[in-house]
GROMACS .gro file of C-alpha atoms in nm:
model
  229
    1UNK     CA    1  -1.830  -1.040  -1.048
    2UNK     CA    2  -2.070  -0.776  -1.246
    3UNK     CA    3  -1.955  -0.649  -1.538
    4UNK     CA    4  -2.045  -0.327  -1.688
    5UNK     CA    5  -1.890   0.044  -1.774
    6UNK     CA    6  -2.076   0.256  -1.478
    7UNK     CA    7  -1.836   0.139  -1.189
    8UNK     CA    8  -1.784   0.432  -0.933
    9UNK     CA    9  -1.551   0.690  -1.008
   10UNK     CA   10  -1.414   0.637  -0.636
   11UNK     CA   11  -1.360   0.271  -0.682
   12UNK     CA   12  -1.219   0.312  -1.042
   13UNK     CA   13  -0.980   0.551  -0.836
   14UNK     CA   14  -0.934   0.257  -0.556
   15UNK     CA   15  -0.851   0.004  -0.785
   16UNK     CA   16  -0.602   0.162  -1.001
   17UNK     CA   17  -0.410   0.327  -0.687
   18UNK     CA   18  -0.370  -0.024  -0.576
   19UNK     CA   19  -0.284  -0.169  -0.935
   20UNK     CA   20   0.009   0.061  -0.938
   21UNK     CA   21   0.095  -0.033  -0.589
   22UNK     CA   22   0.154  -0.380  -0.653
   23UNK     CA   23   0.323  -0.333  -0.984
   24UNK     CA   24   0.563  -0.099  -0.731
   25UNK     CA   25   0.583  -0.380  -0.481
   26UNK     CA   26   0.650  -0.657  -0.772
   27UNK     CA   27   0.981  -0.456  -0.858
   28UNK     CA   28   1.126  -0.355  -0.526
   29UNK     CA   29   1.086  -0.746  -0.405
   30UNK     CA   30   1.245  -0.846  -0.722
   31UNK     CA   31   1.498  -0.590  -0.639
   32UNK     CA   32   1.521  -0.704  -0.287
   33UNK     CA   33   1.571  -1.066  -0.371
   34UNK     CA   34   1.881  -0.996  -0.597
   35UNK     CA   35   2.043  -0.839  -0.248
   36UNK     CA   36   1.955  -1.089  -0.021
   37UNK     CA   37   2.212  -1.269   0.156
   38UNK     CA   38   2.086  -1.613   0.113
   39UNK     CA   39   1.977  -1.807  -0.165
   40UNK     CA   40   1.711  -1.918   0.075
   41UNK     CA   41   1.615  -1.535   0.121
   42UNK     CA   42   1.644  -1.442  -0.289
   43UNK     CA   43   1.414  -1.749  -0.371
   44UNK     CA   44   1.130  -1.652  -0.064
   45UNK     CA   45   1.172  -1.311  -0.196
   46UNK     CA   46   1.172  -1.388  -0.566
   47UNK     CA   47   0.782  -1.590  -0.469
   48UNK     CA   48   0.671  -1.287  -0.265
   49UNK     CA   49   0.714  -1.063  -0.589
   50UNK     CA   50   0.540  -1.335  -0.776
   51UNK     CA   51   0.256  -1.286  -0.603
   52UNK     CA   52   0.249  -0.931  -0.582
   53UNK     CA   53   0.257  -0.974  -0.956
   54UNK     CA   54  -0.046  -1.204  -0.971
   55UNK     CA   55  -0.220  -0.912  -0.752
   56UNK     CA   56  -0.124  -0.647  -1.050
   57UNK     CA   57  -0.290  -0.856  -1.287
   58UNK     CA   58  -0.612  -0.957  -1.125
   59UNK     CA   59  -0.649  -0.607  -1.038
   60UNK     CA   60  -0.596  -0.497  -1.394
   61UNK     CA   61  -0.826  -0.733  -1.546
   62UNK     CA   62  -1.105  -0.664  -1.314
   63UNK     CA   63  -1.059  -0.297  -1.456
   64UNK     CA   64  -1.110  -0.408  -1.793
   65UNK     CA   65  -1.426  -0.621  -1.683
   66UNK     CA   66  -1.568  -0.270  -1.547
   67UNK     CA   67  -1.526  -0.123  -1.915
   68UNK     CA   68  -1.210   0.125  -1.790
   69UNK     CA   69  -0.861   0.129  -1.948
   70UNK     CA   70  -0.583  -0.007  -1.660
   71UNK     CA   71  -0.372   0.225  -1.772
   72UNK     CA   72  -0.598   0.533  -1.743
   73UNK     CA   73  -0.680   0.453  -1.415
   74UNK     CA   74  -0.319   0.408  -1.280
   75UNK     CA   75  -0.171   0.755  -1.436
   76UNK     CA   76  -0.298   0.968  -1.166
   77UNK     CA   77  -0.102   0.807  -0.890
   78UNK     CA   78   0.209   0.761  -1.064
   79UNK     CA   79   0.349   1.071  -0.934
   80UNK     CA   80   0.214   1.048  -0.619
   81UNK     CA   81   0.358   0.698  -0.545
   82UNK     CA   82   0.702   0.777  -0.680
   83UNK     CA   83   0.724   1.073  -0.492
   84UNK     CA   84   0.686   0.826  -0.171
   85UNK     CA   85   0.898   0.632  -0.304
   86UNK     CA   86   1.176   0.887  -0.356
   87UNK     CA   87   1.123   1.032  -0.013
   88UNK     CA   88   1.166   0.703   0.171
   89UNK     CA   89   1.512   0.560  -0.054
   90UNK     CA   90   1.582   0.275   0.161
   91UNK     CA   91   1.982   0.275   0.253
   92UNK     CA   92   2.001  -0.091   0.333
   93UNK     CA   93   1.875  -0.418   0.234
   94UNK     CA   94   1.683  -0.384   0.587
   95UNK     CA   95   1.576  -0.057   0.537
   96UNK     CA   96   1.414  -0.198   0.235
   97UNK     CA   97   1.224  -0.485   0.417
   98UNK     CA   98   1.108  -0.285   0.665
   99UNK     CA   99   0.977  -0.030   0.453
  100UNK     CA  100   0.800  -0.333   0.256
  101UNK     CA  101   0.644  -0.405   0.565
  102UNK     CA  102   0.543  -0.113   0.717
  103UNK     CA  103   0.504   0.150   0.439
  104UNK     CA  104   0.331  -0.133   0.248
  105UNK     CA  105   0.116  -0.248   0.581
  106UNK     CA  106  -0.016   0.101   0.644
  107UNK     CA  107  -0.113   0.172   0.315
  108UNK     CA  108  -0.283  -0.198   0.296
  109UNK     CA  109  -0.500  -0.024   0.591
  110UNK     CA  110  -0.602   0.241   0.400
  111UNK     CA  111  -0.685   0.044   0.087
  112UNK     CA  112  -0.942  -0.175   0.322
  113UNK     CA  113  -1.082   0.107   0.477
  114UNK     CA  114  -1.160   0.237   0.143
  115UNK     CA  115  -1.261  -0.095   0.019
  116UNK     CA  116  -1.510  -0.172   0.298
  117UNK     CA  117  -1.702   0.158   0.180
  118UNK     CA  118  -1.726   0.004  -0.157
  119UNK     CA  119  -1.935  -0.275  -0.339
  120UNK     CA  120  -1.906  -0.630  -0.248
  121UNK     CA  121  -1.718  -0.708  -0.541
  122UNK     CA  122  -1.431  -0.454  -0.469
  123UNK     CA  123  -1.383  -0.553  -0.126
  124UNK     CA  124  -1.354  -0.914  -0.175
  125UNK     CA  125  -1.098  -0.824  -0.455
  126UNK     CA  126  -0.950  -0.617  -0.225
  127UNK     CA  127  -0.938  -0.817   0.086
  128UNK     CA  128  -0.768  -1.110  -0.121
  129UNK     CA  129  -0.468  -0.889  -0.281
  130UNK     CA  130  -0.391  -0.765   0.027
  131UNK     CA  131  -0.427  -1.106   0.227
  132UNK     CA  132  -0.012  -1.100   0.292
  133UNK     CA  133   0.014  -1.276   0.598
  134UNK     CA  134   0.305  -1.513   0.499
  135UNK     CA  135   0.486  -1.188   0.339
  136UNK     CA  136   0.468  -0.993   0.699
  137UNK     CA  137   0.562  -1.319   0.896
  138UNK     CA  138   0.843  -1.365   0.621
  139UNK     CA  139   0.948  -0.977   0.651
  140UNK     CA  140   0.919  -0.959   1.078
  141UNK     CA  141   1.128  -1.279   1.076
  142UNK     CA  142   1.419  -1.160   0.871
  143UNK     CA  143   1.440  -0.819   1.064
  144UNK     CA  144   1.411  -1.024   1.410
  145UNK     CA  145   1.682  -1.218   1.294
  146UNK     CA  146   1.880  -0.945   1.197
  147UNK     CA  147   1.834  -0.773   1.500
  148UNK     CA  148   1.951  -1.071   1.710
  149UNK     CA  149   2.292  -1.059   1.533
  150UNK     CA  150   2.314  -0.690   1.627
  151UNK     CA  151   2.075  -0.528   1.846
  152UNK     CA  152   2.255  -0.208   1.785
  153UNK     CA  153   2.032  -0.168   1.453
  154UNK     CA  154   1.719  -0.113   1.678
  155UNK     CA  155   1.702   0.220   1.758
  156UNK     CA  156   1.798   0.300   1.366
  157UNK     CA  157   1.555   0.101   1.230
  158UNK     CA  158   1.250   0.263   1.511
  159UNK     CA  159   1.325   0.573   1.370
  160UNK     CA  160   1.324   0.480   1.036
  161UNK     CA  161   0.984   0.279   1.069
  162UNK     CA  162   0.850   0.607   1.226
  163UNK     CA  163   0.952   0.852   0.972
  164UNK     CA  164   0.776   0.608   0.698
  165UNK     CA  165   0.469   0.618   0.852
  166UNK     CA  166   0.436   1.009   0.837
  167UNK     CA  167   0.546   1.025   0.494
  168UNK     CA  168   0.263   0.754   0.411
  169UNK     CA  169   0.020   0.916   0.566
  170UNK     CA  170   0.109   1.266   0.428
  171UNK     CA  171   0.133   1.098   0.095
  172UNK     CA  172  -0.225   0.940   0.134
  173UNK     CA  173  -0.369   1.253   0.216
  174UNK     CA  174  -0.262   1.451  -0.027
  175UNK     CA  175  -0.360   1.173  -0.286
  176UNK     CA  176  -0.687   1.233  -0.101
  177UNK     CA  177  -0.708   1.589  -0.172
  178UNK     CA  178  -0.625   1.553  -0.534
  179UNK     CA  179  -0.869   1.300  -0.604
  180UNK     CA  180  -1.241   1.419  -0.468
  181UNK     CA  181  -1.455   1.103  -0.602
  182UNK     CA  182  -1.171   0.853  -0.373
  183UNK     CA  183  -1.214   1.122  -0.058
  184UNK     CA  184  -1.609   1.086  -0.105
  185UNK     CA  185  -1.593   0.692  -0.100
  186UNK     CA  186  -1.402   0.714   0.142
  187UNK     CA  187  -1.598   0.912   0.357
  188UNK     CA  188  -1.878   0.694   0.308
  189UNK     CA  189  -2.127   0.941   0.089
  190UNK     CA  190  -2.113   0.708  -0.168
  191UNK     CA  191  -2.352   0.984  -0.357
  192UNK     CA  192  -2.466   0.926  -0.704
  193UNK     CA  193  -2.482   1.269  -0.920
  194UNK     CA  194  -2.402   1.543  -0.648
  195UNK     CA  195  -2.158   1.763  -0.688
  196UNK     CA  196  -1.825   1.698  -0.546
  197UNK     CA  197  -1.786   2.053  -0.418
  198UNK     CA  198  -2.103   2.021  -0.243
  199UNK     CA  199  -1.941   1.806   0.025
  200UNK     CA  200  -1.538   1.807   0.033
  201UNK     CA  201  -1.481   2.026   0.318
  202UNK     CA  202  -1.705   1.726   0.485
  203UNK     CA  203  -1.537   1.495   0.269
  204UNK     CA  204  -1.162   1.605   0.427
  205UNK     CA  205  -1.282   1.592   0.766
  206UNK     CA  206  -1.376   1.205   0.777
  207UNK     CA  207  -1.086   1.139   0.583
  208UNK     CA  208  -0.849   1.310   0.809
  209UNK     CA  209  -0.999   1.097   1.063
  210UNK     CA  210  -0.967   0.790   0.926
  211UNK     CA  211  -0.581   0.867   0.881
  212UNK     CA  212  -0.543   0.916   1.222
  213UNK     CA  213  -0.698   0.546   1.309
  214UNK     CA  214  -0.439   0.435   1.059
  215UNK     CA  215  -0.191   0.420   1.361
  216UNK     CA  216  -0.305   0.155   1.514
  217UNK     CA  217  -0.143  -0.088   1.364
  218UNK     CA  218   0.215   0.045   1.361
  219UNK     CA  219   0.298  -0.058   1.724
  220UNK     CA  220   0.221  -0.412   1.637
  221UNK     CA  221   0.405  -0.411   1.322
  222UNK     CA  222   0.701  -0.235   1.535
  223UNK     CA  223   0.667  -0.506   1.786
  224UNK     CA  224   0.642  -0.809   1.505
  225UNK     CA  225   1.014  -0.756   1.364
  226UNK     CA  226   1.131  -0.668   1.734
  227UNK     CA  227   1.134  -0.294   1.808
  228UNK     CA  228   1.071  -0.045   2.003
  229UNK     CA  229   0.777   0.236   1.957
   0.00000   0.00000   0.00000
């Protein structure tokens, strides 16, 4: 990977959104594994946070190979996460995995979308943190399984899955707003030295857009652990 202080202000922004992410994700899987009904379940669990963990750090470290301080970069999306977080307090050990998996598989889709804007560098990093396909087979699984012990927790669970995705999308958005060099990556300008203000009512436009592809992929999550759009 190049090294060297002049990274993008939009993938600066990228990277530490999703360094914070997975620190987020470490913790509630940790959390999640000390509730889990199984030993089985707390040790798969317990290796899921692991990783998420190992994604933290690679991410962090890349941000120190581009010359900016981890820390910096993470601050303005503390808020902004933990107000998601607040707004979407699981109320069950289920709720909690299948916010993991959908509030955690939209936002994946808007970190690649992002990503594939980017350098090669960034979106290889990228791709690899969020490659989670034994976490969402792991996830589905336990809320199928669930479900076949009490179908009754279906139509709960729909409407839970639903209301997370409109609070991650509003979330993203407004993180969108506040954060003009992230909205012009994403919009694909990818501009060098032009003012921001030049652009962002463009700039808002193809973002909104691009939420509203972010969709997509919520029926087949919804159909994965076994409900109903």
């Amino acid at each position: 990977m190049t090294k060297g202080p002049s990274a993008d202000p939009g993938v600066i922004d990228l990277l530490g959104l999703l360094a914070y992410a997975e620190l987020g994700s470490f913790f509630r899987l940790a959390d999640d594994a000390g509730l889990a009904p199984s030993l089985r379940t707390r040790g798969q669990l317990a290796g899921l946070a692991a990783t998420e963990q190992n994604h933290y750090q690679a991410l962090r470290e890349r941000l120190v190979e581009l010359g900016v301080d981890p820390e910096e970069a993470m601050e303005p999306f503390v808020g902004p996460l933990d107000l998601w977080h607040e707004r979407t307090e699981p109320q069950s050990w289920l709720e909690s995995l299948v916010k993991t998996y959908v509030g955690d598989g939209i936002a994946g889709d808007f970190y690649r979308k992002v990503a594939e804007l980017a350098d090669a560098d960034t979106l290889a990093l990228v791709e690899d943190v969020l490659a989670e396909t034994e976490r969402a087979e792991f996830l589905a699984a336990q809320v199928r399984s669930a479900l076949a012990e009490n179908p009754k927790l279906a139509g709960r669970l729909s409407l839970w899955a639903r209301r997370l995705v409109g609070e991650a999308l509003s979330q993203a958005q407004a993180v969108a707003v506040d954060r003009p060099e992230l909205a012009s990556l994403l919009a694909g300008k990818g501009r060098r030295g032009e003012d921001p203000g030049d652009s962002g009512l463009d700039d808002l436009a193809a973002v909104s857009r691009m939420f509203a592809s972010l969709t997509e992929g919520h029926a087949e999550r919804l159909n994965a652990m076994g409900l109903a759009d």
